[in-house]
Short mmCIF file of C-alpha atoms (C1' of nucleotides) in Angstrom, two decimals:
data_model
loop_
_atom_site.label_atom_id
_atom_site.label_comp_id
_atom_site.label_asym_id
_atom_site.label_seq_id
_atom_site.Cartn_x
_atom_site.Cartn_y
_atom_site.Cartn_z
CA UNK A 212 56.84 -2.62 -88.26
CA UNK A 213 53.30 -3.55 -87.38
CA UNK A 214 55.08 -6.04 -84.62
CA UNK A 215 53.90 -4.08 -81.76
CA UNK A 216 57.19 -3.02 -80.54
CA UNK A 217 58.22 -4.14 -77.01
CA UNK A 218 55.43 -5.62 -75.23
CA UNK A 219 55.91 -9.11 -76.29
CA UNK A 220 58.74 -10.34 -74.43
CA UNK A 221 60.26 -9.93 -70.62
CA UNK A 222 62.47 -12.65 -70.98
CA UNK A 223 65.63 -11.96 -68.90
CA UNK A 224 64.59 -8.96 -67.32
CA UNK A 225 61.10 -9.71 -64.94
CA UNK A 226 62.12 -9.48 -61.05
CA UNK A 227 62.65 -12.80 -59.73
CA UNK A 228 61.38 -15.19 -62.81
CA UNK A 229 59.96 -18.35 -61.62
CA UNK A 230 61.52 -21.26 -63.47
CA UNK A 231 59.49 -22.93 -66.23
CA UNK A 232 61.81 -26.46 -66.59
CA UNK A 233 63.00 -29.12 -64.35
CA UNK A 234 66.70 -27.80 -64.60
CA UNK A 235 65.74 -24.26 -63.75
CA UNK A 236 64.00 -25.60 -60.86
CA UNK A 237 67.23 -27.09 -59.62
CA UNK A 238 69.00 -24.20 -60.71
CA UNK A 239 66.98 -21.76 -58.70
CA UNK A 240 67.21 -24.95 -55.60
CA UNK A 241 70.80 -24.67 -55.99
CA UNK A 242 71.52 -20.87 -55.67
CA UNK A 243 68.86 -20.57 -52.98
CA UNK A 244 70.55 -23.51 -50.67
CA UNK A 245 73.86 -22.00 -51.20
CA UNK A 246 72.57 -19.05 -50.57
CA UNK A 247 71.28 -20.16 -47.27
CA UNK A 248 75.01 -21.44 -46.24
CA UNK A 249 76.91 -18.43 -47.44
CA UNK A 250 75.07 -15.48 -45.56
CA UNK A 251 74.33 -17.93 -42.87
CA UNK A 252 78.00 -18.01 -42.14
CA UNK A 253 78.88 -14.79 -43.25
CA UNK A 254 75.82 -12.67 -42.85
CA UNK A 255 73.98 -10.56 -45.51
CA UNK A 256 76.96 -7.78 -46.02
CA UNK A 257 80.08 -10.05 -45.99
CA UNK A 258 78.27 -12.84 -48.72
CA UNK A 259 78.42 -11.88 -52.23
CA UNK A 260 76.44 -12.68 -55.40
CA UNK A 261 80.01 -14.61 -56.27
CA UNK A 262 80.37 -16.32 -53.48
CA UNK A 263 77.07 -17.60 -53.11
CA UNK A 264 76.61 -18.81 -56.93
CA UNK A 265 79.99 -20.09 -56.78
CA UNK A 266 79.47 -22.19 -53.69
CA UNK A 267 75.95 -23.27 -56.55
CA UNK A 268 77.90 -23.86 -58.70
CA UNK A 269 76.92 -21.65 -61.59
CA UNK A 270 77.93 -18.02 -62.86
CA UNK A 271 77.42 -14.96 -61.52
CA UNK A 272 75.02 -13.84 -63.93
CA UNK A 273 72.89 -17.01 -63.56
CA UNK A 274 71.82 -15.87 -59.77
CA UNK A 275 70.23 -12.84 -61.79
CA UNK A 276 68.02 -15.20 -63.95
CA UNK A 277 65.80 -16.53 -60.69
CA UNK A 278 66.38 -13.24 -58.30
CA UNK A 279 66.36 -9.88 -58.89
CA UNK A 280 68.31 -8.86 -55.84
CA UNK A 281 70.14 -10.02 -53.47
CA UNK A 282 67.67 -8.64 -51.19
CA UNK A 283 65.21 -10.57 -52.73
CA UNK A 284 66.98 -14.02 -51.97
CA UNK A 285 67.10 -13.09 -48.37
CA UNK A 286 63.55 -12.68 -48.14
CA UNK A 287 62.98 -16.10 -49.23
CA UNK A 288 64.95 -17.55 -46.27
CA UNK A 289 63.02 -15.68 -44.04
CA UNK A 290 59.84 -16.81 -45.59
CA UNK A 291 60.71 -20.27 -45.87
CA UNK A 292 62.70 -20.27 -42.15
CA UNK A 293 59.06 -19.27 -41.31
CA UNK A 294 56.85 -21.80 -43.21
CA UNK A 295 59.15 -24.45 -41.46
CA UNK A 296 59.53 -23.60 -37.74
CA UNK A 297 55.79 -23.81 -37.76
CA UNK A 298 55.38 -26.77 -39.65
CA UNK A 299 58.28 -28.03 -36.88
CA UNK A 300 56.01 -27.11 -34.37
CA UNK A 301 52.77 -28.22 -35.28
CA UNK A 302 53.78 -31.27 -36.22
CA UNK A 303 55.41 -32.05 -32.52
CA UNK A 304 52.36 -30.74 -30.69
CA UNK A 305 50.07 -32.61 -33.20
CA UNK A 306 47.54 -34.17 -31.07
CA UNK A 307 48.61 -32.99 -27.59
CA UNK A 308 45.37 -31.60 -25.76
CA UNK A 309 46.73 -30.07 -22.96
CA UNK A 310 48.97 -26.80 -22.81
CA UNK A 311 51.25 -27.64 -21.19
CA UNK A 312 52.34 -30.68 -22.32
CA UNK A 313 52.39 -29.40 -26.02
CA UNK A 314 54.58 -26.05 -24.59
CA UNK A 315 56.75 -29.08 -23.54
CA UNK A 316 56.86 -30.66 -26.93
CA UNK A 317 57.05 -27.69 -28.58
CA UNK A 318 60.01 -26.24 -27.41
CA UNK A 319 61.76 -29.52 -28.11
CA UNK A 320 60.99 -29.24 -31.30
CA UNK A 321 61.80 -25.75 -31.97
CA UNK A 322 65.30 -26.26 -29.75
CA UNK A 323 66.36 -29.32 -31.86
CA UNK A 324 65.28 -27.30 -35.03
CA UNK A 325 67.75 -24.34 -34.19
CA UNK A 326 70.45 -26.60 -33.40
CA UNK A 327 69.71 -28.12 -36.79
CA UNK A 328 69.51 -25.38 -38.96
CA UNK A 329 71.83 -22.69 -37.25
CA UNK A 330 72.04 -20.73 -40.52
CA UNK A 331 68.64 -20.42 -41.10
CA UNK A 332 68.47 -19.19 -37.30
CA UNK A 333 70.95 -15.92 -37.90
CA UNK A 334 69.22 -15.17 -40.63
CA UNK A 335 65.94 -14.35 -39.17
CA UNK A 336 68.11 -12.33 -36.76
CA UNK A 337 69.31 -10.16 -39.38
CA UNK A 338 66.14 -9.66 -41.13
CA UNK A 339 65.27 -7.13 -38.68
CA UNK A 340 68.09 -5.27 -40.50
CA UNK A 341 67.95 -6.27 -43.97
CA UNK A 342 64.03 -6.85 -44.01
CA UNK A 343 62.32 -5.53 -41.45
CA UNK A 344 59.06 -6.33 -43.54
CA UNK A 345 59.69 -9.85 -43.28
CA UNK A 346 61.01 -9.83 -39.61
CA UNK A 347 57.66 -8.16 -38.56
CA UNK A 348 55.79 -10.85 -40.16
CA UNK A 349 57.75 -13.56 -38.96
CA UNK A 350 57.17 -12.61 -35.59
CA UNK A 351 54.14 -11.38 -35.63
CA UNK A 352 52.46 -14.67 -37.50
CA UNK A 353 54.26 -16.63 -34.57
CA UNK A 354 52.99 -14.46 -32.08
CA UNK A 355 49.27 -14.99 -33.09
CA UNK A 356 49.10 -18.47 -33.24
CA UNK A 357 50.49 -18.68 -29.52
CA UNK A 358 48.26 -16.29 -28.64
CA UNK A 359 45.53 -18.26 -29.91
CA UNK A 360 46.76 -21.13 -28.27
CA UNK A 361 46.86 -19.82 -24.82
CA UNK A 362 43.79 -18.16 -25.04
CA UNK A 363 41.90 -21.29 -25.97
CA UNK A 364 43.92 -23.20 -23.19
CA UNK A 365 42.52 -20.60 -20.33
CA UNK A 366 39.32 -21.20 -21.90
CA UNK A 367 39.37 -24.61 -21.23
CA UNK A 368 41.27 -24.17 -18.01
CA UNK A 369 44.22 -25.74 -18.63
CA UNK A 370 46.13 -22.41 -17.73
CA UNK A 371 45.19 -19.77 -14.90
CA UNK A 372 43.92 -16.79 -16.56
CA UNK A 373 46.34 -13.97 -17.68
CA UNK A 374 47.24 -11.70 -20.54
CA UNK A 375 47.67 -14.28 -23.62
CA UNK A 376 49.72 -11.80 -25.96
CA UNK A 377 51.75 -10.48 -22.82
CA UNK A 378 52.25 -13.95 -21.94
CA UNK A 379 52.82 -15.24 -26.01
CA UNK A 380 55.68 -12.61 -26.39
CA UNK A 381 57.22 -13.79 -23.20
CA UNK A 382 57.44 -17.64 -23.99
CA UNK A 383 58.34 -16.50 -27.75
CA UNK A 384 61.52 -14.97 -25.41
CA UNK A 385 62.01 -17.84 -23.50
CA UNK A 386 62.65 -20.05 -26.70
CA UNK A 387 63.96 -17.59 -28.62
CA UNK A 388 67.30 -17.30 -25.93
CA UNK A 389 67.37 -20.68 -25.36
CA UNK A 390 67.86 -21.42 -28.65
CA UNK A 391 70.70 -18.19 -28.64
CA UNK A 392 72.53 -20.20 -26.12
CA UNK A 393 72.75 -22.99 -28.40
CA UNK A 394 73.19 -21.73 -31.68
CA UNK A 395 75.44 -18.56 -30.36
CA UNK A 396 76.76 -19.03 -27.48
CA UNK A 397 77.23 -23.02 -28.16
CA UNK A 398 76.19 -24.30 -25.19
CA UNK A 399 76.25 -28.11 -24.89
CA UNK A 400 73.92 -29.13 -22.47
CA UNK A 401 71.13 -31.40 -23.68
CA UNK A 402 68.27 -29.89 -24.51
CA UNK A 403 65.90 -32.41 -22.84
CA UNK A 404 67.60 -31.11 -19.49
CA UNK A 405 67.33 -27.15 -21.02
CA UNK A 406 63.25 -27.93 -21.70
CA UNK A 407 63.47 -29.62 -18.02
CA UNK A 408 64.51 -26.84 -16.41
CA UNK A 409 62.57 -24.00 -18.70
CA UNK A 410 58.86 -25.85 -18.62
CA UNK A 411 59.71 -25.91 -15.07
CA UNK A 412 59.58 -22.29 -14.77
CA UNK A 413 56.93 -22.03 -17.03
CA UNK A 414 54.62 -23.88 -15.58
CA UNK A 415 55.68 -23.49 -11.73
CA UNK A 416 57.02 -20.03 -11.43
CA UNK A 417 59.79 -19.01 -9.42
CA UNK A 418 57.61 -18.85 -5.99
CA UNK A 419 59.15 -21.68 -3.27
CA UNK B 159 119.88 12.73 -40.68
CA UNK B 160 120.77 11.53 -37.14
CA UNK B 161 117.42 12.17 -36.78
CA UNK B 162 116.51 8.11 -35.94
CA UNK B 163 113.48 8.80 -38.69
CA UNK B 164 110.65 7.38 -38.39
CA UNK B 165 109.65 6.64 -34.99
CA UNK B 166 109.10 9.33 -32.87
CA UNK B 167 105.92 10.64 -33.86
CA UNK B 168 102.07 8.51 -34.82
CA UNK B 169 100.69 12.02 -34.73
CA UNK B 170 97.23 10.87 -36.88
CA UNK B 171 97.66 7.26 -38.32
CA UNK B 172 97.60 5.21 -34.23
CA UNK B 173 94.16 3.72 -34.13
CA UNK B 174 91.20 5.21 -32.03
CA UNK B 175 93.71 8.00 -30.67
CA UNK B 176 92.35 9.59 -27.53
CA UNK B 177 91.75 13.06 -27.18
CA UNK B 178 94.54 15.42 -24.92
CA UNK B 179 92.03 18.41 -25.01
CA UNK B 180 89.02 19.80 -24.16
CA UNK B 181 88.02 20.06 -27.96
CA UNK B 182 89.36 17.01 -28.79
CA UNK B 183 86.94 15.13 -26.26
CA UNK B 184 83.95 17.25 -27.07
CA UNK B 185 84.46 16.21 -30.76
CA UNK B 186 85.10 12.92 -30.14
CA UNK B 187 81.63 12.87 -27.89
CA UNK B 188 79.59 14.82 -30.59
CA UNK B 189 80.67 12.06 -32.84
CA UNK B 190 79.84 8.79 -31.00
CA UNK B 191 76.15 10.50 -30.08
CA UNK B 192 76.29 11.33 -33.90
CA UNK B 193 76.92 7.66 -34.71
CA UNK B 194 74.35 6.38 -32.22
CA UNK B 195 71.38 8.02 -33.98
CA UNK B 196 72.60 7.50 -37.27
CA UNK B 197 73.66 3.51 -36.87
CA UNK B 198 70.50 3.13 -34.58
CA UNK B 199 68.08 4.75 -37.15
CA UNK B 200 69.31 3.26 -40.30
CA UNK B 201 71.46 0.70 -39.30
CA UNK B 202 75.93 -0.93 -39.68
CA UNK B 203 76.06 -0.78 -43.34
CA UNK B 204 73.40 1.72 -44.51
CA UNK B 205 75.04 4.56 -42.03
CA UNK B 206 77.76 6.06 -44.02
CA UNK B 207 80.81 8.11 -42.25
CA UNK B 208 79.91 11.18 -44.24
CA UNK B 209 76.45 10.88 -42.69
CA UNK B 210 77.48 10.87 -39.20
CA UNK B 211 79.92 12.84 -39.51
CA UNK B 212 77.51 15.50 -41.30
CA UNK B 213 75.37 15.04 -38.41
CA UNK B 214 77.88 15.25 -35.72
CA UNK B 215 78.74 18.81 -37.68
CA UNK B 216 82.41 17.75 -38.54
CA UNK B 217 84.50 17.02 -41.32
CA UNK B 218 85.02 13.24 -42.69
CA UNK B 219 88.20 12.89 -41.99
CA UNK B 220 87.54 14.16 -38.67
CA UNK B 221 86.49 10.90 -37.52
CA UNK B 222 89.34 9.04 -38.45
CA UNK B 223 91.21 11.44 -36.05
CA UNK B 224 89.04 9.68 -33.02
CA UNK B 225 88.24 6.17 -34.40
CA UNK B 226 90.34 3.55 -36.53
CA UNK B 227 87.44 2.26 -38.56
CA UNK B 228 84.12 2.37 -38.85
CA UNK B 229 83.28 -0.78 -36.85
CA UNK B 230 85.76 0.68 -33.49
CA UNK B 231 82.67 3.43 -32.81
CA UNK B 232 80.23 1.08 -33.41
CA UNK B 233 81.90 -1.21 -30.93
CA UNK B 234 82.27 1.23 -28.65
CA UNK B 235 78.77 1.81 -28.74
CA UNK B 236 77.42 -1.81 -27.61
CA UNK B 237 80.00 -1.13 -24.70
CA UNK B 238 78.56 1.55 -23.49
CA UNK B 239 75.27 -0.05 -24.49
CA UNK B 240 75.92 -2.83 -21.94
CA UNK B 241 77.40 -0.90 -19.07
CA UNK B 242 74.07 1.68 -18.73
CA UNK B 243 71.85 -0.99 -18.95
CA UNK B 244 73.75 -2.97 -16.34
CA UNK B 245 74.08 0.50 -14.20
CA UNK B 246 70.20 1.27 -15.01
CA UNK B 247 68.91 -2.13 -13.62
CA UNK B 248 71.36 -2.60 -10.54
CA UNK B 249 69.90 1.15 -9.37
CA UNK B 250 66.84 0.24 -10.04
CA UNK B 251 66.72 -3.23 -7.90
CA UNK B 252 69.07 -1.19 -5.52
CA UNK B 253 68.00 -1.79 -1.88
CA UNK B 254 65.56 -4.85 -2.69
CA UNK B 255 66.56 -7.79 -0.73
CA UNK B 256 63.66 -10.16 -2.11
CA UNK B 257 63.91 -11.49 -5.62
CA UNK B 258 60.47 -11.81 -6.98
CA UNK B 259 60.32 -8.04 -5.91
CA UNK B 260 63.70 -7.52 -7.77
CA UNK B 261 62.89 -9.27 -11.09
CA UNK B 262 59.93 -6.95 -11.18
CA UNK B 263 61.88 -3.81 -10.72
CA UNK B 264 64.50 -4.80 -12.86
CA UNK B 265 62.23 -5.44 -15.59
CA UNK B 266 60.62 -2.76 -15.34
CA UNK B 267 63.45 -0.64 -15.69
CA UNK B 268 64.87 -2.19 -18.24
CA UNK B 269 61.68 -1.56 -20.29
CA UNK B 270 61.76 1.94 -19.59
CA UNK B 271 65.19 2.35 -20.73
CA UNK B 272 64.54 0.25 -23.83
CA UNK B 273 62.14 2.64 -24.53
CA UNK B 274 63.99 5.54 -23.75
CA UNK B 275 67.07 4.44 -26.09
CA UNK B 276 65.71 2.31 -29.05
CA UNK B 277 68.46 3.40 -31.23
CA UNK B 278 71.21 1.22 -28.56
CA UNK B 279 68.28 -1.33 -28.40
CA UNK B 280 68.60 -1.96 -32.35
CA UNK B 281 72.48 -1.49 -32.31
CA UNK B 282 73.12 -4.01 -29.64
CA UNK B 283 70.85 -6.71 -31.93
CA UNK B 284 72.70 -5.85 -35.06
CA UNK B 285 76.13 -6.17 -32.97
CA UNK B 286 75.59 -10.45 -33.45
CA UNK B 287 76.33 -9.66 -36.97
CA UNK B 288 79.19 -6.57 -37.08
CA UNK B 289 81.11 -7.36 -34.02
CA UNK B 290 80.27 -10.97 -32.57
CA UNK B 291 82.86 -10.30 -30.12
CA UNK B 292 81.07 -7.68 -28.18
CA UNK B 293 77.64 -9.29 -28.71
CA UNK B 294 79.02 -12.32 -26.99
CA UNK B 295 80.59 -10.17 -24.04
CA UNK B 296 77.21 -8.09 -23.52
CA UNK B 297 75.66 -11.27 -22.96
CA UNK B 298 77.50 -13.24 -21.06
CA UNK B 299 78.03 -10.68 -18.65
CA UNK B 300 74.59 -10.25 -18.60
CA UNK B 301 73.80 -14.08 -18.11
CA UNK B 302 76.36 -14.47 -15.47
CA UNK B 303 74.92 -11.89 -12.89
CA UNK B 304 71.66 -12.61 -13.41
CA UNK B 305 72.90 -16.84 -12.46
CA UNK B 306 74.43 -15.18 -9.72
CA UNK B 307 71.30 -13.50 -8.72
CA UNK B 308 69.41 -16.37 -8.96
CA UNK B 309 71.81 -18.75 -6.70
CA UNK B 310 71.89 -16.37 -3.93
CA UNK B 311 67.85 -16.10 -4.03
CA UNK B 312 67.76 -19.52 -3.91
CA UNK B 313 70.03 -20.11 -1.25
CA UNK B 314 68.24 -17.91 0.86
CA UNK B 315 64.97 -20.04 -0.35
CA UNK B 316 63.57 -16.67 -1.81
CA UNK B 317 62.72 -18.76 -4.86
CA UNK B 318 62.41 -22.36 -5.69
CA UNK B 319 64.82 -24.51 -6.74
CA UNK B 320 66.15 -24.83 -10.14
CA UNK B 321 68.80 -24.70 -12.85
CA UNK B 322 70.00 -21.33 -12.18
CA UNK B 323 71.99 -21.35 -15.98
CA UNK B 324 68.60 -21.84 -17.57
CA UNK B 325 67.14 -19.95 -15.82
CA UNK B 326 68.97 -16.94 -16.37
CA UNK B 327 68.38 -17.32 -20.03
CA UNK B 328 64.73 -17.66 -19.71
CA UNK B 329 64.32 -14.98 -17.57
CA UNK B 330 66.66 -12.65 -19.73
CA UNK B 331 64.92 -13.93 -23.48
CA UNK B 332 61.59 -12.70 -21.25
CA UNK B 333 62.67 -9.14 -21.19
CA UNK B 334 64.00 -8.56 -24.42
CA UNK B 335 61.34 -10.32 -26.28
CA UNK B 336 59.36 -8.23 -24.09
CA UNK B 337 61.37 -4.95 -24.85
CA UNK B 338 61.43 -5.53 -28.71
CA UNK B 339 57.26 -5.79 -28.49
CA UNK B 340 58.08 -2.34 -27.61
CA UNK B 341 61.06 -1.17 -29.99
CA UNK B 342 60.29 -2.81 -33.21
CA UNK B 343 56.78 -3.61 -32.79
CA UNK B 344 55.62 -0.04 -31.02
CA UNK B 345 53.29 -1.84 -28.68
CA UNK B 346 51.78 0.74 -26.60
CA UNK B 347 50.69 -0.98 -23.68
CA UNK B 348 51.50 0.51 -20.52
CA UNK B 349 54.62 -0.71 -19.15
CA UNK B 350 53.14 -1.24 -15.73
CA UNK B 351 50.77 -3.63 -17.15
CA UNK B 352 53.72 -5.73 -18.97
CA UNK B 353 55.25 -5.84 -16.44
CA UNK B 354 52.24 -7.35 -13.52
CA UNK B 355 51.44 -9.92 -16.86
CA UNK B 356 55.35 -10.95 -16.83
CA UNK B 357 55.86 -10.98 -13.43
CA UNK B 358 52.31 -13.51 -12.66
CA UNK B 359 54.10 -15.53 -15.16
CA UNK B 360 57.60 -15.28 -14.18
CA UNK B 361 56.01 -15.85 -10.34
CA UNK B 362 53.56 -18.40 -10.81
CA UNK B 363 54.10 -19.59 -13.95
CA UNK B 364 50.83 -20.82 -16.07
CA UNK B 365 49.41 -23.61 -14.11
CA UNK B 366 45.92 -23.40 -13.32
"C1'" DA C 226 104.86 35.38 -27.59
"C1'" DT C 227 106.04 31.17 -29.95
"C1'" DG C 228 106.76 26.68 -31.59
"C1'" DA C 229 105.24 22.03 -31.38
"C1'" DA C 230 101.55 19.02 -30.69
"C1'" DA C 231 96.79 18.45 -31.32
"C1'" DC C 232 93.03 19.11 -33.96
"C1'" DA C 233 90.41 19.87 -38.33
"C1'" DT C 234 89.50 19.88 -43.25
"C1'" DG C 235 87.52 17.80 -47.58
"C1'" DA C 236 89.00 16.32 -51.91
"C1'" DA C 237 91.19 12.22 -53.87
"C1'" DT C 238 91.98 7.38 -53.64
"C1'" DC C 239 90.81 2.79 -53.98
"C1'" DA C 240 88.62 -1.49 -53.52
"C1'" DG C 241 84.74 -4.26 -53.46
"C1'" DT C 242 80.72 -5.91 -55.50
"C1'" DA C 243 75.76 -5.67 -57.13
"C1'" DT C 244 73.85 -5.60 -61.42
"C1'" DT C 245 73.71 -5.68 -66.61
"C1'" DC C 246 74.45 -7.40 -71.13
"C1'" DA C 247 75.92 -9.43 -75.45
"C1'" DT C 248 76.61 -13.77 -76.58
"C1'" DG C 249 76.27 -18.84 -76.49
"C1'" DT C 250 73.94 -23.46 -75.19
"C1'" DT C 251 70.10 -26.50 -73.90
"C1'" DT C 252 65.37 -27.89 -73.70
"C1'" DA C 253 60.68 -28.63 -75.03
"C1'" DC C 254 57.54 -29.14 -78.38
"C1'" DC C 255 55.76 -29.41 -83.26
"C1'" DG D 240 65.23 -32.19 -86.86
"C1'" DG D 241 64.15 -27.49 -86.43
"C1'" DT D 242 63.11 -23.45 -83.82
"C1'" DA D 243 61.72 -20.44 -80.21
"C1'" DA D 244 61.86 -19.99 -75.46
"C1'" DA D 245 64.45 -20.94 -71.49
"C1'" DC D 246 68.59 -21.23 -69.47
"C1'" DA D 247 73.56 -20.14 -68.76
"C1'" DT D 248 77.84 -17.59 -69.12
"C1'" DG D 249 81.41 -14.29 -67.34
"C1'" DA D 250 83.39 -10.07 -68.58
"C1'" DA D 251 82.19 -5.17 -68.32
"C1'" DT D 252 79.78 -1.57 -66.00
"C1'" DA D 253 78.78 1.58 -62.46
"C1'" DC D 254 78.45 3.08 -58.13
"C1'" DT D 255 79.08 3.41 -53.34
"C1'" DG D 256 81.52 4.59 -49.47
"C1'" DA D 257 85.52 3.63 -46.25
"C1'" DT D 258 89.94 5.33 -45.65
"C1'" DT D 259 94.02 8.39 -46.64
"C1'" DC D 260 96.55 12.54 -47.10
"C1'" DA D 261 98.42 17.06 -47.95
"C1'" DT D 262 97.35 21.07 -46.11
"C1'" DG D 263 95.59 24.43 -42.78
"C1'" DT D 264 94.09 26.10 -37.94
"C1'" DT D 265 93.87 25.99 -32.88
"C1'" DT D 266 95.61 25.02 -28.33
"C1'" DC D 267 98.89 25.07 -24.74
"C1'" DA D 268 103.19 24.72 -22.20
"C1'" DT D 269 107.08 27.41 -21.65
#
DNA sequence: ATGAAACATGAATCAGTATTCATGTTTACC
DNA sequence: GGTAAACATGAATACTGATTCATGTTTCAT
């Protein structure tokens, strides 16, 4: 009676409970990896709470446990499609000093991470749909930091001079169809020839 | 009973029936326009029939009368998506022999018309995940003149040369990454002033 | 004018599926 | 070695919304 009624415990209820053990960590591992397959392949609408925690391995009611929606699940693919691409990135320009050269590098990297990781690729698409939150921020995060980039490149005159975020939104474009021609369209030719040809343009221009 | 029953009539059940009236078209018109502002604005799955029918001011099972399912009008839609933007830029680059000048008028006009039709802008994006098929076409139609374009420019040495596939991507991921700054991200910049940053770039490209 | 085809209605059907819940099982910690 | 929290189950719930259909109304060729 004097127990304080209801306050005390949120146990199976709280929005998207962190896991507090080693197996729930795997657990939560599990549906969120399977979840990255299933609407990968089938997008957001067509994959279902059974499918995906079926293709986990666990029940249905089990996906509830670690995320409160299925919306909620799909967010974290766009987060964590995020977190990596840069990572990708930075890591493959790491220590290259002129533009250039690391625009070079970097859309290697990002190419061969799309061809990688087609799923992951879709489903930032279709953020702009189911998430539109998390689309924004995904591009707009990405846009900054090449933005910064370029600016400090004209600075130190690596680059001519021009509108950086004009310019940032336009490269974003160039990688961002590229990569569509892979993942989408399927196109087989090697990306070392596809980065030949694009950082051609890029840093030459059309102009004869 | 000599009747031969059952095959001389598919009065409301043949799928996507054309109109044979002056009413019939007009309804069938008010409710594609219907569907465009409706799927545009909120979206495939989260536009219901009742909503666009509601908004096209006719019954539900009106629509069934004009369209098999739900995904026929919003294929129809990317369709007609693709052939006014192809129509909008070849009028706009009408007349222009020179391709640097071209690229610059097409892009610009292809801004403007984003701009002017966000709702198709949004629907054609959202096609990659509700009708593949006409995603794919839209694009490869698209990519295919624009290769063209870029051959015959650089046959006539109006532009260097250069892997004309590639290059047709490039230059296309330019203008929609370009046009979605604009759609989804309501950048206000003056298109005039996107388009002299693109073009330096697309020109020139960044060397110093 | 009139009958058949075309068009229109909106309530009923019907299926899919996200989410909940009552009930067990496992784990961590004393 | 016992117990409370954490984890897991899967059947039941609850709702949404596409599609159908039986029934009217309008148009148009003759």
């Amino acid at each position: 009676m004097a127990k304080s009624p209801g306050q005390a415990k949120a146990p199976q209820k709280a929005p998207g409970n962190q896991p507090k053990t080693a197996r729930g960590e795997a657990t939560r591992k599990a549906i969120l990896s399977a979840a990255e397959r299933v609407i990968g392949a089938r997008g957001y609408n067509d994959a279902s709470i059974g499918q995906i925690t079926s293709e986990a391995g666990v029940a249905q009611g089990t996906f509830y446990i670690y995320f409160a929606t299925k919306e909620q699940v799909f967010s974290e693919l766009v987060l964590e499609m995020g977190r990596l691409v840069r990572h990708t990135i930075a890591e493959a320009t790491q220590g290259i000093f002129d533009r250039l050269d690391a625009e070079k590098a970097g859309l290697t990297a990002f190419l061969e991470f799309v061809r990688a990781h087609p799923d992951l690729y879709r489903i930032v698409q279709e953020a702009l749909f189911v998430d539109p939150q998390a689309y924004r921020e995904y591009y707009l995060t990405f846009a900054d930091g090449y933005r910064a980039g370029l600016v400090a490149a004209e600075e130190a005159g690596q680059i001519s001079a021009g509108d950086a975020e004009t310019r940032a939104w336009a490269l974003m474009g160039i990688g961002r169809s590229l990569g569509e021609q892979l993942v989408v369209f399927e196109a087989d030719k090697p990306i070392p020839e596809i980065v030949a040809s694009a950082h051609d343009l890029i840093a030459n221009g059309l102009k004869p």
